[in-house]
Short mmCIF file of C-alpha atoms in Angstrom, two decimals:
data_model
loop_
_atom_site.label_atom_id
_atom_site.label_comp_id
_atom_site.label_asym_id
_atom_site.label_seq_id
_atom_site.Cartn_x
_atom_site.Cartn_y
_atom_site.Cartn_z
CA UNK A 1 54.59 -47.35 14.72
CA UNK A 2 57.28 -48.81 17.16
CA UNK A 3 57.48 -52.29 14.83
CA UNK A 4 58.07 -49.90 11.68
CA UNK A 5 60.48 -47.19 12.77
CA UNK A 6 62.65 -49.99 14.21
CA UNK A 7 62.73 -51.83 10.96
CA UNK A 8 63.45 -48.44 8.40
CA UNK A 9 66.11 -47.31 11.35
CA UNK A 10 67.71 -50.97 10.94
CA UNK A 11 67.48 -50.73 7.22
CA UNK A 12 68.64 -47.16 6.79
CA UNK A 13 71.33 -47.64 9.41
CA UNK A 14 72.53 -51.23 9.61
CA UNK A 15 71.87 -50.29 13.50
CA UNK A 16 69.45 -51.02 15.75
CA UNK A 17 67.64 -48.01 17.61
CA UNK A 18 65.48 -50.44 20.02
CA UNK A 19 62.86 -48.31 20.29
CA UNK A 20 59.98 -49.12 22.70
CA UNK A 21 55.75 -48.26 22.82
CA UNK A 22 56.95 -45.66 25.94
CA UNK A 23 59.23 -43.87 24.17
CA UNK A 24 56.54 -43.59 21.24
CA UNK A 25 54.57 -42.11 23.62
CA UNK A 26 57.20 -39.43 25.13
CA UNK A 27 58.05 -38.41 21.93
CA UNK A 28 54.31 -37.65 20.55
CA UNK A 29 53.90 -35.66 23.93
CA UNK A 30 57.15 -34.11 23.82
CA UNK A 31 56.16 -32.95 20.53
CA UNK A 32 52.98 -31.58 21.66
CA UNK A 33 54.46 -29.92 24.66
CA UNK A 34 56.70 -28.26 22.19
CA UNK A 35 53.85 -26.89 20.23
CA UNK A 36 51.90 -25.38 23.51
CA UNK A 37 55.83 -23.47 24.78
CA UNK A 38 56.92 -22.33 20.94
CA UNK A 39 60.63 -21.88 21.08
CA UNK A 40 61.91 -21.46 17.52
CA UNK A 41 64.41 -24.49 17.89
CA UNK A 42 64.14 -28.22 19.07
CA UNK A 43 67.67 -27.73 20.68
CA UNK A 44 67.14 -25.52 23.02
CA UNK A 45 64.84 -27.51 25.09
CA UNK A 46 67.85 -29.23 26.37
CA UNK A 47 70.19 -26.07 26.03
CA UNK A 48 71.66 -25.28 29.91
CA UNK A 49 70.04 -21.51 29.49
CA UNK A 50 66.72 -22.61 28.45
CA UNK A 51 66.15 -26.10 29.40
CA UNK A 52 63.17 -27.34 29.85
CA UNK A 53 62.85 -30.27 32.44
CA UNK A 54 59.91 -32.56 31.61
CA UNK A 55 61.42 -32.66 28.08
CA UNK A 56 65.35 -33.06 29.12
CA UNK A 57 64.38 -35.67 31.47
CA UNK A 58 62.27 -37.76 29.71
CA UNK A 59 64.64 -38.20 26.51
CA UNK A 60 68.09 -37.30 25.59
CA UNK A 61 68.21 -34.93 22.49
CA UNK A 62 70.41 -36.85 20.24
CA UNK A 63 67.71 -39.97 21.07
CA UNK A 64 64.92 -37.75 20.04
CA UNK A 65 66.29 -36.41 17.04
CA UNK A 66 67.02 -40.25 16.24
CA UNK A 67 63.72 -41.11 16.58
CA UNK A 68 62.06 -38.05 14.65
CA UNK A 69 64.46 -39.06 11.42
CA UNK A 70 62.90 -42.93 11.64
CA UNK A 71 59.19 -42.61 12.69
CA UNK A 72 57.67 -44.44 10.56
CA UNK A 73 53.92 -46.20 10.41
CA UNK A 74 54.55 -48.24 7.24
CA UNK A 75 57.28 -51.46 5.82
CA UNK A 76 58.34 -49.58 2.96
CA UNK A 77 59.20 -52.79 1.71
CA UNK A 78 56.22 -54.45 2.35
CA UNK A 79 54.10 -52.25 -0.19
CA UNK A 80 54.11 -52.63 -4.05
CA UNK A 81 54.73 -50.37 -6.60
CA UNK A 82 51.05 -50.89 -7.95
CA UNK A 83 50.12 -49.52 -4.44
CA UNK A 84 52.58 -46.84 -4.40
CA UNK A 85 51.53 -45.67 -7.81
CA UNK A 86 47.13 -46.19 -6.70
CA UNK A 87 48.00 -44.12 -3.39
CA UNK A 88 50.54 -41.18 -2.78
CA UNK A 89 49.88 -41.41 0.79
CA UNK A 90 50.92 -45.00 1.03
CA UNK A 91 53.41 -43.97 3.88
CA UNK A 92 51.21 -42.29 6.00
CA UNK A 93 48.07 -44.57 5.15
CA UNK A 94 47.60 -46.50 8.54
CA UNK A 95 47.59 -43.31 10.47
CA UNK A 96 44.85 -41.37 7.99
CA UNK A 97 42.50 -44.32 8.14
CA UNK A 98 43.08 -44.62 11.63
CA UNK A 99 41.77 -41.19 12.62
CA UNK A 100 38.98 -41.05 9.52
CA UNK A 101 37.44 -44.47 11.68
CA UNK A 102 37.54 -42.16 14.69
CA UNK A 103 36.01 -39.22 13.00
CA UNK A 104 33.65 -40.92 11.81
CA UNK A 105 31.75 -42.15 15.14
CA UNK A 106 31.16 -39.06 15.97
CA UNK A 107 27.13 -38.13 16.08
CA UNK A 108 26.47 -35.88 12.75
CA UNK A 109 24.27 -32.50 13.18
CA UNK A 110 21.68 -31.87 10.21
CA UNK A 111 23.98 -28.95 9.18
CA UNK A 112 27.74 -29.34 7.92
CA UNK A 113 30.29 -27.48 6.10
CA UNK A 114 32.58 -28.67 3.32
CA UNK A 115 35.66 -26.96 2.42
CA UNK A 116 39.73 -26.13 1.83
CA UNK A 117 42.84 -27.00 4.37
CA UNK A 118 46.22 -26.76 4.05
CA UNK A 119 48.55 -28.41 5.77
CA UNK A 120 51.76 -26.17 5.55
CA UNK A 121 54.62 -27.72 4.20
CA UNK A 122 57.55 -25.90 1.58
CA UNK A 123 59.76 -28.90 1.06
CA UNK A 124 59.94 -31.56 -2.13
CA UNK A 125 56.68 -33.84 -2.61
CA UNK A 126 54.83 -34.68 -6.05
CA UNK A 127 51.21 -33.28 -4.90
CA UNK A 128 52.18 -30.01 -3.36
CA UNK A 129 49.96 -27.30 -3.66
CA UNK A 130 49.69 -23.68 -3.82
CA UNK A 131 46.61 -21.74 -2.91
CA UNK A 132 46.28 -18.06 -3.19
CA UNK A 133 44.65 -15.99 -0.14
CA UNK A 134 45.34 -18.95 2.25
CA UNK A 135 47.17 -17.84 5.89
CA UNK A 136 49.67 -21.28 4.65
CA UNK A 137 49.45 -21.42 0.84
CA UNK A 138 52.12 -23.65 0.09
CA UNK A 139 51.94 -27.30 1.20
CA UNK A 140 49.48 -30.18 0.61
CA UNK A 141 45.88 -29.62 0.74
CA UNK A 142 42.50 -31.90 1.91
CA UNK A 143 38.85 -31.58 1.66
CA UNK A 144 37.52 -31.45 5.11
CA UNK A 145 33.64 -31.89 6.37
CA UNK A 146 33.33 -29.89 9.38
CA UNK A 147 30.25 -29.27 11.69
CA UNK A 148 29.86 -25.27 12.68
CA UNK A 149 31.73 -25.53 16.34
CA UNK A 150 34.78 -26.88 14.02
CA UNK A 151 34.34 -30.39 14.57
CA UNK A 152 36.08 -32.24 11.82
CA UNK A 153 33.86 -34.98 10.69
CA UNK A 154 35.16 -36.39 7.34
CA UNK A 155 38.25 -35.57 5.02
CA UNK A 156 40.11 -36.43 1.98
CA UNK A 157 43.46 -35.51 1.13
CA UNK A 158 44.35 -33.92 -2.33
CA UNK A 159 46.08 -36.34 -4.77
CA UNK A 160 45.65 -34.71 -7.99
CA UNK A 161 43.22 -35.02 -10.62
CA UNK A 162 42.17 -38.62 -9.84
CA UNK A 163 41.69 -38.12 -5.81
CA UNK A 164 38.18 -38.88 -4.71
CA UNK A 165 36.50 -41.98 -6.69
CA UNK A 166 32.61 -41.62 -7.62
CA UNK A 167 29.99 -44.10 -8.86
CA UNK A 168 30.05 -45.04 -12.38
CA UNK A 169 26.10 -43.22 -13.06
CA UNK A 170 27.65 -40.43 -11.57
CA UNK A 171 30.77 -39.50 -12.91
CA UNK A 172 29.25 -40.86 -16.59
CA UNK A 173 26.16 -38.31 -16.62
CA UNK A 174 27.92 -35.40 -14.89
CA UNK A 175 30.96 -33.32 -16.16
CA UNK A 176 32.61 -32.24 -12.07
CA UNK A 177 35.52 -30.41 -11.26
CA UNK A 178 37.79 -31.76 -8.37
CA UNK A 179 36.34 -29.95 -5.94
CA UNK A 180 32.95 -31.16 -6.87
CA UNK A 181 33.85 -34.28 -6.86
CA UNK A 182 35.41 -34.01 -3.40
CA UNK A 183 31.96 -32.73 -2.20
CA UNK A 184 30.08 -35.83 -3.77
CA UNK A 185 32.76 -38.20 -1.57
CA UNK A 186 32.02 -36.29 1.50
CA UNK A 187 28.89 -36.68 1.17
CA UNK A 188 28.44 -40.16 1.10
CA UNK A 189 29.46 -40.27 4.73
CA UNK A 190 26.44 -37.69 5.40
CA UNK A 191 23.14 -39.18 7.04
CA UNK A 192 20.01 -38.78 4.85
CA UNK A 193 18.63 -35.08 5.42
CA UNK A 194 22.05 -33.13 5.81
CA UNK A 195 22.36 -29.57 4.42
CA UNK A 196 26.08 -29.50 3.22
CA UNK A 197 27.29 -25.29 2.52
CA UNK A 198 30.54 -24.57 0.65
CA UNK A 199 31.91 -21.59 -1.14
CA UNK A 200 32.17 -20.28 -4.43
CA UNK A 201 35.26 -23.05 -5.55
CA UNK A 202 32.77 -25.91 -5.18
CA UNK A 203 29.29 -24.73 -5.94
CA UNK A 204 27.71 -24.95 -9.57
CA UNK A 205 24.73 -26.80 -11.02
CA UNK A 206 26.17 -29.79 -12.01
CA UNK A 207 27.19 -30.45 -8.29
CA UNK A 208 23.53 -29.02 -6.68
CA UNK A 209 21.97 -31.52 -9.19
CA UNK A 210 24.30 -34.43 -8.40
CA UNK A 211 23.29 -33.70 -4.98
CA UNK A 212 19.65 -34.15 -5.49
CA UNK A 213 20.31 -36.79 -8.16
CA UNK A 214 21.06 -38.88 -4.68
CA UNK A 215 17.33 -38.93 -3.29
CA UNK A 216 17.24 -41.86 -1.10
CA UNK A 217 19.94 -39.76 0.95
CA UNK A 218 18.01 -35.85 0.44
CA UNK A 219 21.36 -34.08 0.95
CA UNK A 220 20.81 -30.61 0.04
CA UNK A 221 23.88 -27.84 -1.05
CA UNK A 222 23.64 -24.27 -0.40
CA UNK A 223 26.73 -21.93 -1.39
CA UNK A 224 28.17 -18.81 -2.88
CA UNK A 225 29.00 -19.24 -6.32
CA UNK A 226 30.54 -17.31 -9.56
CA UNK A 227 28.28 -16.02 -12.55
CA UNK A 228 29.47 -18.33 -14.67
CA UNK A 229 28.89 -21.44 -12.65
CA UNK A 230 24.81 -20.37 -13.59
CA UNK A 231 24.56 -20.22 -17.07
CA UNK A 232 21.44 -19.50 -18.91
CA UNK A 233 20.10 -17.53 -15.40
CA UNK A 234 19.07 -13.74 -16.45
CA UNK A 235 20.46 -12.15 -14.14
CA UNK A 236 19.36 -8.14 -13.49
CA UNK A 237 22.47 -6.43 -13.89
CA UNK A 238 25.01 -5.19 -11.79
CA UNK A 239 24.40 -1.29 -12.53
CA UNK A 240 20.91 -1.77 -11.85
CA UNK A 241 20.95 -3.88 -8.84
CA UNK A 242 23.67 -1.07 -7.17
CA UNK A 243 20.94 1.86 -8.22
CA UNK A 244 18.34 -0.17 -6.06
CA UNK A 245 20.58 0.21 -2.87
CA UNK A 246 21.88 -2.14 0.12
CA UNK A 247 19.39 -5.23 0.35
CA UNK A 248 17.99 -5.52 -3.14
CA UNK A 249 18.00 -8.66 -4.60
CA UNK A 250 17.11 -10.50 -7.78
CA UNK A 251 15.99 -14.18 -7.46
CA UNK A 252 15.56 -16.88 -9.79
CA UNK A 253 14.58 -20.53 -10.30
CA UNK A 254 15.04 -23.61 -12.11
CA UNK A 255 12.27 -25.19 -14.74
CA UNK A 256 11.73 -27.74 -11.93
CA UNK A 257 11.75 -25.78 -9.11
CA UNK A 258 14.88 -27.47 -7.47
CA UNK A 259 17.51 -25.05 -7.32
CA UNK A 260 17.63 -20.99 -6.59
CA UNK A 261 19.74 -18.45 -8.08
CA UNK A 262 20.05 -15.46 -5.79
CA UNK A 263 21.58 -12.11 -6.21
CA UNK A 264 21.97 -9.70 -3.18
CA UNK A 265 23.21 -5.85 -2.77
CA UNK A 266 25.22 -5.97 0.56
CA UNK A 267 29.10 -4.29 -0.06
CA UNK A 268 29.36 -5.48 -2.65
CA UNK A 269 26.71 -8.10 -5.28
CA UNK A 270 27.09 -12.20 -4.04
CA UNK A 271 25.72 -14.89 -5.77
CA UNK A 272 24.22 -17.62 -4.72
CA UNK A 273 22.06 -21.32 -5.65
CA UNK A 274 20.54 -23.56 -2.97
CA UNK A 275 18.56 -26.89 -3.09
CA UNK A 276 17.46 -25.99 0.36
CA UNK A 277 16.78 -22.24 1.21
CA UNK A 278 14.85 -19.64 -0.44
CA UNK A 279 14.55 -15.87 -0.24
CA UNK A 280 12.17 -15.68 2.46
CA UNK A 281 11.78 -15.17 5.89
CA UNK A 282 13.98 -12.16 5.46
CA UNK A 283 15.83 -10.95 8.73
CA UNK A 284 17.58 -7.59 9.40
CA UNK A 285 21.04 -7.07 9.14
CA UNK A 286 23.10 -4.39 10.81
CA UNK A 287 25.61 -2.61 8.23
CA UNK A 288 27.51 0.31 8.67
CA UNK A 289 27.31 3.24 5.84
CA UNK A 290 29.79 5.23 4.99
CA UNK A 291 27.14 7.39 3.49
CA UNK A 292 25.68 8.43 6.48
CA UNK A 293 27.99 7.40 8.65
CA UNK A 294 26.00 5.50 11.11
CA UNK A 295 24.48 1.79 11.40
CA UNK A 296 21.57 1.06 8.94
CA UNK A 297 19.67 -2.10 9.02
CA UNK A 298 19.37 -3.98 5.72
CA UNK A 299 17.03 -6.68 4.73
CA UNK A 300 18.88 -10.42 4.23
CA UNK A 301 17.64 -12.99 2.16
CA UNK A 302 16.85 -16.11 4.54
CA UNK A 303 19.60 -18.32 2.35
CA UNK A 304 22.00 -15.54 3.18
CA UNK A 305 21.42 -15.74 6.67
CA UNK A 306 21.73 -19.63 7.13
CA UNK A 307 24.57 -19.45 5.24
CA UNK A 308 26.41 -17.80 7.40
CA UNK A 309 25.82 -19.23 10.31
CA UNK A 310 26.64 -23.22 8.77
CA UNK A 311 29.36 -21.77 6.84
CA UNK A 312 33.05 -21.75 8.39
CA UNK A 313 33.60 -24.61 10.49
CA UNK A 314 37.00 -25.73 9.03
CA UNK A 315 38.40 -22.20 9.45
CA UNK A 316 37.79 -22.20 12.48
CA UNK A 317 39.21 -25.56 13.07
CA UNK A 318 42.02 -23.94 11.04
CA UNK A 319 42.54 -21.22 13.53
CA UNK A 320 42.79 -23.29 16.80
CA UNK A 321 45.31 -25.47 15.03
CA UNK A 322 47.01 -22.19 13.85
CA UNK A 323 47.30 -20.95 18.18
CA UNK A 324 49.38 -24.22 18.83
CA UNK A 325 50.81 -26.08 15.67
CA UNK A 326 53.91 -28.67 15.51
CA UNK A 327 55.58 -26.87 13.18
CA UNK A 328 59.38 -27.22 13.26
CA UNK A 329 61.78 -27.46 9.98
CA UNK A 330 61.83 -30.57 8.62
CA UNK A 331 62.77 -31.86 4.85
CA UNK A 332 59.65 -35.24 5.11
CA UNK A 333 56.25 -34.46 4.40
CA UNK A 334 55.66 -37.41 6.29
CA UNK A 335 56.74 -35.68 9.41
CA UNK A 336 54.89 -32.68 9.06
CA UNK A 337 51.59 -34.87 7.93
CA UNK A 338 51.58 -37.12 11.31
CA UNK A 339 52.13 -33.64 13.16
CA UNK A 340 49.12 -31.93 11.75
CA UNK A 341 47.22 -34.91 12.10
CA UNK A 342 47.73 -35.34 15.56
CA UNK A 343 47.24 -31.59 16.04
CA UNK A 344 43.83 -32.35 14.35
CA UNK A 345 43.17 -34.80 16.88
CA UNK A 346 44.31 -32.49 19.83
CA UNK A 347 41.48 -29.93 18.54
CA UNK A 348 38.45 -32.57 17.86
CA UNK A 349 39.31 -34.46 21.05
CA UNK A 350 38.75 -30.60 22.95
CA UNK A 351 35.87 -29.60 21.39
CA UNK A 352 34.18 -32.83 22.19
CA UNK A 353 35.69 -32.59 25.79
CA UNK A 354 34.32 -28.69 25.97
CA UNK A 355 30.58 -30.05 24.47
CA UNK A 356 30.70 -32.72 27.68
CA UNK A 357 31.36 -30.17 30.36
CA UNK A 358 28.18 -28.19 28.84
CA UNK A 359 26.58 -31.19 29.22
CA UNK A 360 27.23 -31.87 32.52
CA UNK A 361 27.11 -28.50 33.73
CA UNK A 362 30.93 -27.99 34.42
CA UNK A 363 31.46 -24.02 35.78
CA UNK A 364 33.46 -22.44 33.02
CA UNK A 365 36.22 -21.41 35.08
CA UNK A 366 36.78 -25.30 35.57
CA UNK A 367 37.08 -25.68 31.59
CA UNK A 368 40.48 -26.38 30.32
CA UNK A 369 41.29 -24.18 27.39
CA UNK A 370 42.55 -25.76 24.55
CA UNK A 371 46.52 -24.85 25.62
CA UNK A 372 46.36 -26.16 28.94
CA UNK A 373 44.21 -29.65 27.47
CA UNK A 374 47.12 -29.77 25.13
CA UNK A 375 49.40 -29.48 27.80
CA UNK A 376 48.01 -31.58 29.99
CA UNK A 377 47.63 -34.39 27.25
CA UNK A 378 51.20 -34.26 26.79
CA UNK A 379 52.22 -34.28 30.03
CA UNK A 380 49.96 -37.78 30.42
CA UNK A 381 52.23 -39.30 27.29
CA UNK A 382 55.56 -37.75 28.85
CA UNK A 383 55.02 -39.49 32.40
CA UNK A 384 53.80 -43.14 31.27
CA UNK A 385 54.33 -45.85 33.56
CA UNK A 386 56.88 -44.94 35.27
CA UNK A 387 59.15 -47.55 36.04
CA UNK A 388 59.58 -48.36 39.83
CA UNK A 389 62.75 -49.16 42.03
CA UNK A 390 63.52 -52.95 42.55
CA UNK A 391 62.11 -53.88 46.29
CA UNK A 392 65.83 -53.80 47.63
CA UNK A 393 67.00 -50.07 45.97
CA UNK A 394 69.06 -48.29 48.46
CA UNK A 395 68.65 -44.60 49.99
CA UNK A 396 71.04 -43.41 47.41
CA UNK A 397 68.99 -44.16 44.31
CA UNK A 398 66.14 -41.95 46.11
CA UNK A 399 67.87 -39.20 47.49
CA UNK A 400 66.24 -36.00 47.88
CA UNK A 401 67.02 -33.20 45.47
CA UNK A 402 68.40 -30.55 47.51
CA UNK A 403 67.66 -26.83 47.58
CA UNK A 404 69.39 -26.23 50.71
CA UNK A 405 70.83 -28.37 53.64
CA UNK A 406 69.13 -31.26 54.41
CA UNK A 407 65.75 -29.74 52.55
CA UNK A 408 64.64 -31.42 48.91
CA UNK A 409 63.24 -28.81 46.65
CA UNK A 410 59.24 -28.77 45.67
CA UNK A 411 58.44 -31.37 42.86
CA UNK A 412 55.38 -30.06 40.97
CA UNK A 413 51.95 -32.25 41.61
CA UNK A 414 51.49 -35.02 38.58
CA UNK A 415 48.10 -34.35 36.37
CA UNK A 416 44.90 -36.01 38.52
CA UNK A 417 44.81 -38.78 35.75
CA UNK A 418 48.70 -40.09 36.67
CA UNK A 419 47.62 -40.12 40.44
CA UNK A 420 44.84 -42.83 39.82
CA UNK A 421 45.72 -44.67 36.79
CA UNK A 422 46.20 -48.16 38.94
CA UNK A 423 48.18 -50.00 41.43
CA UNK A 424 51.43 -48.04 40.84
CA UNK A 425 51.38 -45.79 44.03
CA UNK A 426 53.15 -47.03 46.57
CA UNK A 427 54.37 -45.84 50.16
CA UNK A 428 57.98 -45.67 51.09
CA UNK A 429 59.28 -44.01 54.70
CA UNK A 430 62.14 -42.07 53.60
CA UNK A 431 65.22 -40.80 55.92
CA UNK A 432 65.67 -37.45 56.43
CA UNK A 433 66.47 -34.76 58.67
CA UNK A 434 63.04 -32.61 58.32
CA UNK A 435 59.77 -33.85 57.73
CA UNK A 436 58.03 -32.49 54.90
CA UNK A 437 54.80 -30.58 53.69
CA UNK A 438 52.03 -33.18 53.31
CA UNK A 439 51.43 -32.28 49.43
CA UNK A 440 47.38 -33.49 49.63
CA UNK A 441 45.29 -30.46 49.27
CA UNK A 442 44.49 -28.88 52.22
CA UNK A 443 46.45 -30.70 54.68
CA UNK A 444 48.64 -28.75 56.71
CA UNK A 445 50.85 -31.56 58.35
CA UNK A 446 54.49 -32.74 57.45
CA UNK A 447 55.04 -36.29 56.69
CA UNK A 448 58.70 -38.51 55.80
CA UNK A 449 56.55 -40.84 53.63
CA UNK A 450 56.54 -40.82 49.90
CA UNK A 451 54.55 -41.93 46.86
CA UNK A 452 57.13 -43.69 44.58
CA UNK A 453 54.79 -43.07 41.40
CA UNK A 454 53.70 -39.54 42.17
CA UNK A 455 57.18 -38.09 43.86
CA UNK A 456 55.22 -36.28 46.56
CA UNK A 457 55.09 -36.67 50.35
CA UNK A 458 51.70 -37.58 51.86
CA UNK A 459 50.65 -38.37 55.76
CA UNK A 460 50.11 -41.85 56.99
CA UNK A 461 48.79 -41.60 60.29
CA UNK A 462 45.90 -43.24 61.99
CA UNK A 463 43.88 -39.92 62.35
CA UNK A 464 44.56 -38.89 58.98
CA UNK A 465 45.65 -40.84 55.95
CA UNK A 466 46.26 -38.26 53.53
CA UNK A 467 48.47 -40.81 51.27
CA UNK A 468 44.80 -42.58 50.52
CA UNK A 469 42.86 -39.55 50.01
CA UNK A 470 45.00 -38.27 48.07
CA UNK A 471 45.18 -41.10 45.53
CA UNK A 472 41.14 -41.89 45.32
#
């Protein structure tokens, strides 16, 4: 990313911007940190008024905005016009591959979920979509494989027509839409045994028979679907099912036993076809009726049941990314790609941190939420390495910030990971008219020795050396 923003900014420009793998950093965490505070324009966090310091200190604006116009993970000139015209997301390629090889590794569950996101975007770009009934419905749109906590798992960004690429037996014997397609790619990711659920836009029988069609995997498909993906099923109709009341249900199956229809009463009639679940064990499902006014229970058909409670995993991905998104105006879709990307990453790389602390028994109230991770993953990229003083830098390079006369004011404790990343952390006796608060936690003694890396004042005594405890 540094090698190819520096090369379009030179080639755009005649200029050179000279940017370096630290200020690639602060800008991805400055961006970040924007998402997590939400004003409604970049410029004010360096306006006077509203300034915020972490951001104003760590880059000027005009050097920001600079680098936002150039990022760039791609040589435009180093890529063809066959490869432009194979892949629309030829500028953005290194960074989706990069985070699919990541996704990947992650240990599967037996159940997953397959279905829509947008990532919202209003400007010019050839594959921009528009999907009714979505919270974003204009922008571009992916396929997404998604355990049930939200865990993103596998993807595959919309193209057009010709997106997802299937075996030649497959796409030869079977007539698929795109989205069934896009569940046949997903799937080949899946270990054998998986139970993949989707909605109505993906499930027919032409994709539950592909499905089994790939035996030495035994991927199963259970979904809601529309009359008219199930044709040739004799239904009972809808008049007659609504007479029979809340809970009935008409059932039916294939010649070779491999797939179920299913229609159930609940507010209103849903169909739906499995490969994995039948009808039975039925559970009890609390409803309310307006009839009567009060809660009834109402018998649920086991397919019903499970899938509910497999079904959803990208929306709820969608809604953490919705809390905290990088979303400010911008005319590239490449932009606004590498943003939701990396918000993507944000929310996989907290779930997995939140499934850990179960695992090791971390209290809850020690949890991060998923703001303060974010927040605290930005602040990590803002900070870096901070450069230190040359061996010889004189008391006026280091003096104090002053709230009042002869007293520096209170510098806010760096994140536990800055205060042990290495051999950065070094002791310097400072001159000054009043000792300060030793800053190491629970230490009330005053000290005139500071950490260069951390910015804090720590004792150094032989009785108690608060300047190593604080920094194991």
């Amino acid at each position: 990313m540094v090698e190819k923003t520096n090369i379009y900014h030179h080639i755009k420009t005649g200029k050179e911007l000279k940017v370096t793998l630290e200020e690639i950093k602060k800008f991805l965490g400055i961006s970040m940190l924007m998402s997590t505070l939400g004003y409604p324009r970049i410029r004010q966090y360096w306006e006077s008024t509203f300034k915020v310091p972490i951001i104003a200190n760590a880059f000027p604006r005009d050097r920001y905005f600079n680098i936002r116009s150039a990022i760039h993970v791609v040589n435009d000139n180093d890529v063809t016009q066959a490869m432009k015209d194979e892949d629309r997301l030829w500028k953005v390629r290194p960074l989706v591959d990069k985070f699919r090889t990541a996704v990947l590794q992650i240990p599967r569950q037996e159940d997953a979920s397959i279905d829509e996101q947008m990532i919202p975007f209003t400007g010019h770009v050839g594959f921009r979509q528009f999907v009714p009934r979505k919270p974003n419905p204009t922008g571009l749109k992916d396929y997404v494989l998604s355990s049930k906590d939200g865990l993103i798992l596998d993807f595959e960004v919309y193209q057009g027509k010709n997106t997802t690429r299937l075996h030649p037996e497959v796409e030869g014997h079977l007539k698929l839409g795109t989205g069934g397609r896009a569940v046949l790619q997903l799937a080949e990711t899946c270990p054998p045994g998986t139970n993949l659920y989707f909605d109505r836009y993906f499930t027919g029988l032409a994709l539950l028979k592909a499905l089994l069609a790939l035996k030495e995997k035994g991927i199963s498909g259970t979904g809601t679907t529309m009359k008219q993906r199930l044709p040739n099923i004799d239904f009972k109709g809808d008049a007659e099912l609504n007479l029979e009341g809340r809970g009935a249900f008409d059932m039916k199956v294939n010649d070779d036993e491999s797939v179920l229809a299913l229609k159930w009463v609940d507010n209103k009639i849903i169909t739906m076809a499995s490969t994995r679940h039948g009808a039975e064990p039925f559970t009890m499902a609390r409803r309310y009726s307006r009839a009567t006014k009060q809660y009834i229970d109402v018998p649920m058909p086991n397919v019903v049941r499970q899938y509910n409670i497999n079904m959803g995993g990208v929306d709820l991905h969608n809604r953490m990314l919705s809390h905290y998104r990088s979303y400010h105006r911008t005319n590239k879709w490449t932009v606004r790609f590498m943003e939701h990307f990396f918000d993507m990453a944000c929310v996989n790389s907290w779930l997995k941190y939140k499934s850990d602390c179960f695992t090791q028994n971390v209290p809850k109230k020690d949890v991060m939420d998923l703001h303060s991770f974010k927040m605290r993953l930005a602040q990590l990229l803002i900070i870096g390495k901070k450069r230190l003083a040359d061996s010889d830098t004189d008391s006026e390079e280091e003096r104090p910030r002053k709230k009042s006369a002869g007293r520096p004011g209170k510098v806010p404790l760096p994140p536990h990971e800055a205060r042990t990343k290495g051999a950065l952390h070094i002791p310097i006796a400072m001159d000054l008219p009043f000792a300060q608060c030793c800053r190491n936690p629970n230490c009330s003694g005053k000290s005139r020795v500071k950490c260069t890396e951390c910015d804090v004042y720590l004792c150094v005594l032989n009785h108690r050396n608060c300047f190593l405890n604080f920094h194991r």
